[in-house]
mmCIF file of C-alpha atoms in Angstrom:
data_model
loop_
_atom_site.group_PDB
_atom_site.id
_atom_site.type_symbol
_atom_site.label_atom_id
_atom_site.label_comp_id
_atom_site.label_asym_id
_atom_site.label_seq_id
_atom_site.Cartn_x
_atom_site.Cartn_y
_atom_site.Cartn_z
ATOM 1 C CA MET A 31 -7.101 -30.325 8.465
ATOM 2 C CA ALA A 32 -5.205 -28.439 6.245
ATOM 3 C CA LEU A 33 -1.738 -26.544 6.323
ATOM 4 C CA LEU A 34 -2.228 -22.626 5.988
ATOM 5 C CA PRO A 35 0.343 -20.440 4.285
ATOM 6 C CA ILE A 36 2.466 -18.368 7.140
ATOM 7 C CA LEU A 37 2.744 -14.501 6.309
ATOM 8 C CA ILE A 38 6.620 -13.190 6.025
ATOM 9 C CA TYR A 39 7.994 -10.123 7.508
ATOM 10 C CA PRO A 40 7.660 -7.256 6.681
ATOM 11 C CA ASP A 41 4.164 -8.319 5.059
ATOM 12 C CA ALA A 42 1.947 -5.436 6.268
ATOM 13 C CA ARG A 43 -0.966 -8.001 7.197
ATOM 14 C CA LEU A 44 1.415 -8.996 10.510
ATOM 15 C CA HIS A 45 0.883 -5.511 11.471
ATOM 16 C CA LYS A 46 -3.084 -5.697 11.992
ATOM 17 C CA LYS A 47 -4.821 -6.192 15.518
ATOM 18 C CA ALA A 48 -6.617 -9.495 16.037
ATOM 19 C CA ALA A 49 -10.325 -8.914 16.608
ATOM 20 C CA PRO A 50 -11.916 -10.807 19.727
ATOM 21 C CA VAL A 51 -13.472 -14.284 18.691
ATOM 22 C CA ASP A 52 -17.709 -13.682 19.651
ATOM 23 C CA CYS A 53 -18.521 -17.520 19.631
ATOM 24 C CA VAL A 54 -16.215 -20.399 19.790
ATOM 25 C CA ASP A 55 -17.637 -22.405 16.938
ATOM 26 C CA GLY A 56 -16.562 -25.022 14.380
ATOM 27 C CA ALA A 57 -15.045 -22.613 12.189
ATOM 28 C CA ILE A 58 -12.734 -21.456 15.351
ATOM 29 C CA ARG A 59 -11.883 -25.035 16.350
ATOM 30 C CA GLN A 60 -11.304 -26.084 12.485
ATOM 31 C CA LEU A 61 -9.127 -22.885 12.569
ATOM 32 C CA ALA A 62 -7.071 -24.024 15.745
ATOM 33 C CA ALA A 63 -6.705 -27.376 14.173
ATOM 34 C CA ASP A 64 -5.331 -25.825 10.597
ATOM 35 C CA MET A 65 -3.142 -23.770 12.944
ATOM 36 C CA ALA A 66 -1.754 -26.289 15.230
ATOM 37 C CA GLU A 67 -0.914 -28.485 12.144
ATOM 38 C CA THR A 68 0.930 -25.438 10.199
ATOM 39 C CA MET A 69 2.931 -24.682 13.443
ATOM 40 C CA TYR A 70 3.950 -28.575 14.104
ATOM 41 C CA ASP A 71 4.662 -28.661 9.718
ATOM 42 C CA ALA A 72 6.925 -25.740 10.366
ATOM 43 C CA PRO A 73 8.449 -26.414 12.888
ATOM 44 C CA GLY A 74 7.639 -24.196 15.620
ATOM 45 C CA VAL A 75 6.126 -23.972 18.964
ATOM 46 C CA GLY A 76 3.859 -21.132 18.891
ATOM 47 C CA LEU A 77 1.416 -19.585 15.883
ATOM 48 C CA ALA A 78 -0.850 -16.672 16.266
ATOM 49 C CA ALA A 79 -4.084 -16.362 13.767
ATOM 50 C CA THR A 80 -2.565 -13.001 12.526
ATOM 51 C CA GLN A 81 0.335 -15.072 11.150
ATOM 52 C CA VAL A 82 -1.920 -17.150 8.872
ATOM 53 C CA ASP A 83 -3.609 -13.765 7.871
ATOM 54 C CA VAL A 84 -6.637 -14.569 9.957
ATOM 55 C CA HIS A 85 -7.283 -11.512 12.383
ATOM 56 C CA ARG A 86 -9.294 -13.398 14.972
ATOM 57 C CA GLN A 87 -7.455 -13.682 18.815
ATOM 58 C CA VAL A 88 -6.599 -17.431 18.557
ATOM 59 C CA ILE A 89 -3.031 -18.735 19.206
ATOM 60 C CA VAL A 90 -1.726 -22.236 19.490
ATOM 61 C CA ILE A 91 1.129 -23.361 21.633
ATOM 62 C CA ASP A 92 3.109 -26.725 22.076
ATOM 63 C CA VAL A 93 6.389 -26.288 24.187
ATOM 64 C CA SER A 94 6.740 -29.954 24.868
ATOM 65 C CA GLU A 95 9.420 -31.747 23.716
ATOM 66 C CA ASP A 96 7.544 -34.503 21.953
ATOM 67 C CA LYS A 97 4.799 -32.218 20.802
ATOM 68 C CA SER A 98 1.886 -33.711 22.619
ATOM 69 C CA LYS A 99 0.606 -30.848 24.528
ATOM 70 C CA LEU A 100 -1.094 -28.475 22.768
ATOM 71 C CA GLN A 101 -2.674 -25.479 24.068
ATOM 72 C CA VAL A 102 -5.217 -23.475 22.317
ATOM 73 C CA PHE A 103 -5.899 -19.701 23.802
ATOM 74 C CA ILE A 104 -8.897 -17.726 22.327
ATOM 75 C CA ASN A 105 -9.261 -14.132 23.142
ATOM 76 C CA PRO A 106 -6.109 -13.994 25.958
ATOM 77 C CA GLU A 107 -5.664 -11.582 27.982
ATOM 78 C CA ILE A 108 -2.395 -11.556 30.617
ATOM 79 C CA LEU A 109 -3.810 -10.544 34.066
ATOM 80 C CA ALA A 110 -0.426 -10.727 35.877
ATOM 81 C CA ARG A 111 3.195 -10.298 35.131
ATOM 82 C CA ASP A 112 6.356 -10.783 37.367
ATOM 83 C CA GLY A 113 10.220 -10.673 37.226
ATOM 84 C CA GLU A 114 11.982 -10.464 33.952
ATOM 85 C CA CYS A 115 14.105 -12.786 31.631
ATOM 86 C CA GLU A 116 15.742 -12.527 28.714
ATOM 87 C CA GLY A 117 16.022 -15.287 25.889
ATOM 88 C CA GLU A 118 16.526 -15.707 22.404
ATOM 89 C CA GLU A 119 13.568 -15.751 19.991
ATOM 90 C CA GLY A 120 12.727 -16.874 16.693
ATOM 91 C CA CYS A 121 9.441 -16.583 14.675
ATOM 92 C CA LEU A 122 7.501 -18.481 11.767
ATOM 93 C CA SER A 123 7.063 -15.339 10.400
ATOM 94 C CA VAL A 124 10.802 -14.274 10.179
ATOM 95 C CA PRO A 125 12.401 -17.519 9.329
ATOM 96 C CA GLY A 126 16.190 -17.829 10.112
ATOM 97 C CA ILE A 127 16.336 -14.801 12.303
ATOM 98 C CA TYR A 128 16.792 -15.193 16.122
ATOM 99 C CA ASP A 129 17.578 -12.589 19.014
ATOM 100 C CA TYR A 130 17.621 -11.646 22.354
ATOM 101 C CA VAL A 131 14.388 -10.225 23.788
ATOM 102 C CA THR A 132 13.255 -9.221 27.341
ATOM 103 C CA ARG A 133 9.888 -10.637 28.416
ATOM 104 C CA SER A 134 8.005 -11.048 31.775
ATOM 105 C CA ALA A 135 9.828 -14.484 33.628
ATOM 106 C CA THR A 136 6.084 -15.315 34.730
ATOM 107 C CA VAL A 137 2.357 -14.549 33.541
ATOM 108 C CA ARG A 138 -1.141 -15.226 34.491
ATOM 109 C CA VAL A 139 -3.105 -15.677 31.851
ATOM 110 C CA ARG A 140 -6.908 -15.901 31.132
ATOM 111 C CA ALA A 141 -8.608 -17.215 27.981
ATOM 112 C CA LEU A 142 -11.057 -19.342 26.234
ATOM 113 C CA GLY A 143 -10.813 -22.982 25.445
ATOM 114 C CA LEU A 144 -11.850 -24.881 22.607
ATOM 115 C CA ASP A 145 -14.868 -25.732 24.706
ATOM 116 C CA GLY A 146 -15.550 -21.799 25.053
ATOM 117 C CA GLN A 147 -15.218 -21.846 28.608
ATOM 118 C CA PRO A 148 -12.739 -19.375 30.181
ATOM 119 C CA PHE A 149 -9.755 -20.799 32.065
ATOM 120 C CA GLU A 150 -6.788 -19.156 33.602
ATOM 121 C CA ILE A 151 -3.149 -20.647 33.945
ATOM 122 C CA ASP A 152 -0.190 -19.325 35.621
ATOM 123 C CA ALA A 153 2.918 -19.928 32.997
ATOM 124 C CA GLU A 154 6.921 -19.600 33.412
ATOM 125 C CA GLY A 155 9.936 -20.604 31.489
ATOM 126 C CA MET A 156 9.369 -20.845 27.788
ATOM 127 C CA LEU A 157 5.570 -21.218 27.845
ATOM 128 C CA ALA A 158 5.411 -17.654 29.238
ATOM 129 C CA VAL A 159 7.892 -16.440 26.891
ATOM 130 C CA CYS A 160 5.877 -18.189 23.968
ATOM 131 C CA ILE A 161 2.360 -16.782 24.902
ATOM 132 C CA GLN A 162 3.756 -13.156 25.024
ATOM 133 C CA HIS A 163 5.481 -13.444 21.614
ATOM 134 C CA GLU A 164 2.045 -15.029 20.186
ATOM 135 C CA MET A 165 0.116 -12.189 21.945
ATOM 136 C CA ASP A 166 2.135 -9.549 20.561
ATOM 137 C CA HIS A 167 1.053 -10.903 17.127
ATOM 138 C CA LEU A 168 -2.507 -10.450 17.889
ATOM 139 C CA GLN A 169 -1.564 -6.701 18.680
ATOM 140 C CA GLY A 170 0.365 -6.755 15.272
ATOM 141 C CA LYS A 171 3.690 -6.745 16.732
ATOM 142 C CA VAL A 172 6.573 -8.629 15.234
ATOM 143 C CA PHE A 173 9.536 -9.659 17.961
ATOM 144 C CA VAL A 174 11.824 -7.683 15.669
ATOM 145 C CA GLU A 175 10.369 -4.599 16.704
ATOM 146 C CA TYR A 176 12.014 -5.189 20.394
ATOM 147 C CA LEU A 177 15.318 -5.043 18.538
ATOM 148 C CA SER A 178 17.534 -1.795 17.876
ATOM 149 C CA ARG A 179 16.010 0.322 14.519
ATOM 150 C CA LEU A 180 19.563 -0.991 12.728
ATOM 151 C CA LYS A 181 18.795 -4.397 13.376
ATOM 152 C CA GLN A 182 15.234 -3.875 12.160
ATOM 153 C CA THR A 183 16.534 -2.186 8.824
ATOM 154 C CA ARG A 184 18.597 -4.853 8.250
ATOM 155 C CA ILE A 185 16.237 -7.665 8.654
ATOM 156 C CA LYS A 186 13.874 -5.922 6.781
ATOM 157 C CA SER A 187 16.093 -5.187 3.929
ATOM 158 C CA LYS A 188 17.230 -8.807 3.898
ATOM 159 C CA PHE A 189 13.555 -10.201 3.673
ATOM 160 C CA ILE A 190 12.679 -7.568 1.220
ATOM 161 C CA LYS A 191 15.559 -8.567 -1.018
ATOM 162 C CA HIS A 192 14.747 -12.207 -0.937
ATOM 163 C CA HIS A 193 11.163 -11.768 -1.722
ATOM 164 C CA ALA A 194 12.297 -9.786 -5.059
ATOM 165 C CA ARG A 195 14.436 -13.021 -5.964
ATOM 166 C CA VAL A 196 12.227 -15.204 -5.129
ATOM 167 C CA THR A 197 9.190 -13.368 -7.112
ATOM 168 C CA ALA A 198 11.546 -12.202 -10.102
#
């Protein structure tokens, strides 16, 4: 396994849409393993392949307290949504920034597992939020895009200035 570099907002590659996975093979399983290691190391509770500059529809999530329940979703799609909840979100691609986002309270999701077989789950709470957040990444959307234009501009400026200092 390997730690992968995480793209940092406002990197344009974060806005690229991910392509579906045609075949769940050894390369995809290795990608998921590397993504999981990267997510745990960061530390985070979810990571989309887009965030590590691999534009394939793969997400890894582990919302358990002890980090023992890794879930991998390949080509995920939301089949149903219900309710609404607002909660504070953060993102490994937007480190140190947290803000409130409104999401569906529950979702029914279909995806492929690491074995290439389809499965469906009903998710609520943090898992539902995390799935929606990571699926947004696969569509080229970062959570700050749910915020006001003013907040987006401030966040983008902060990261551009930080990047300029680091690379100077």
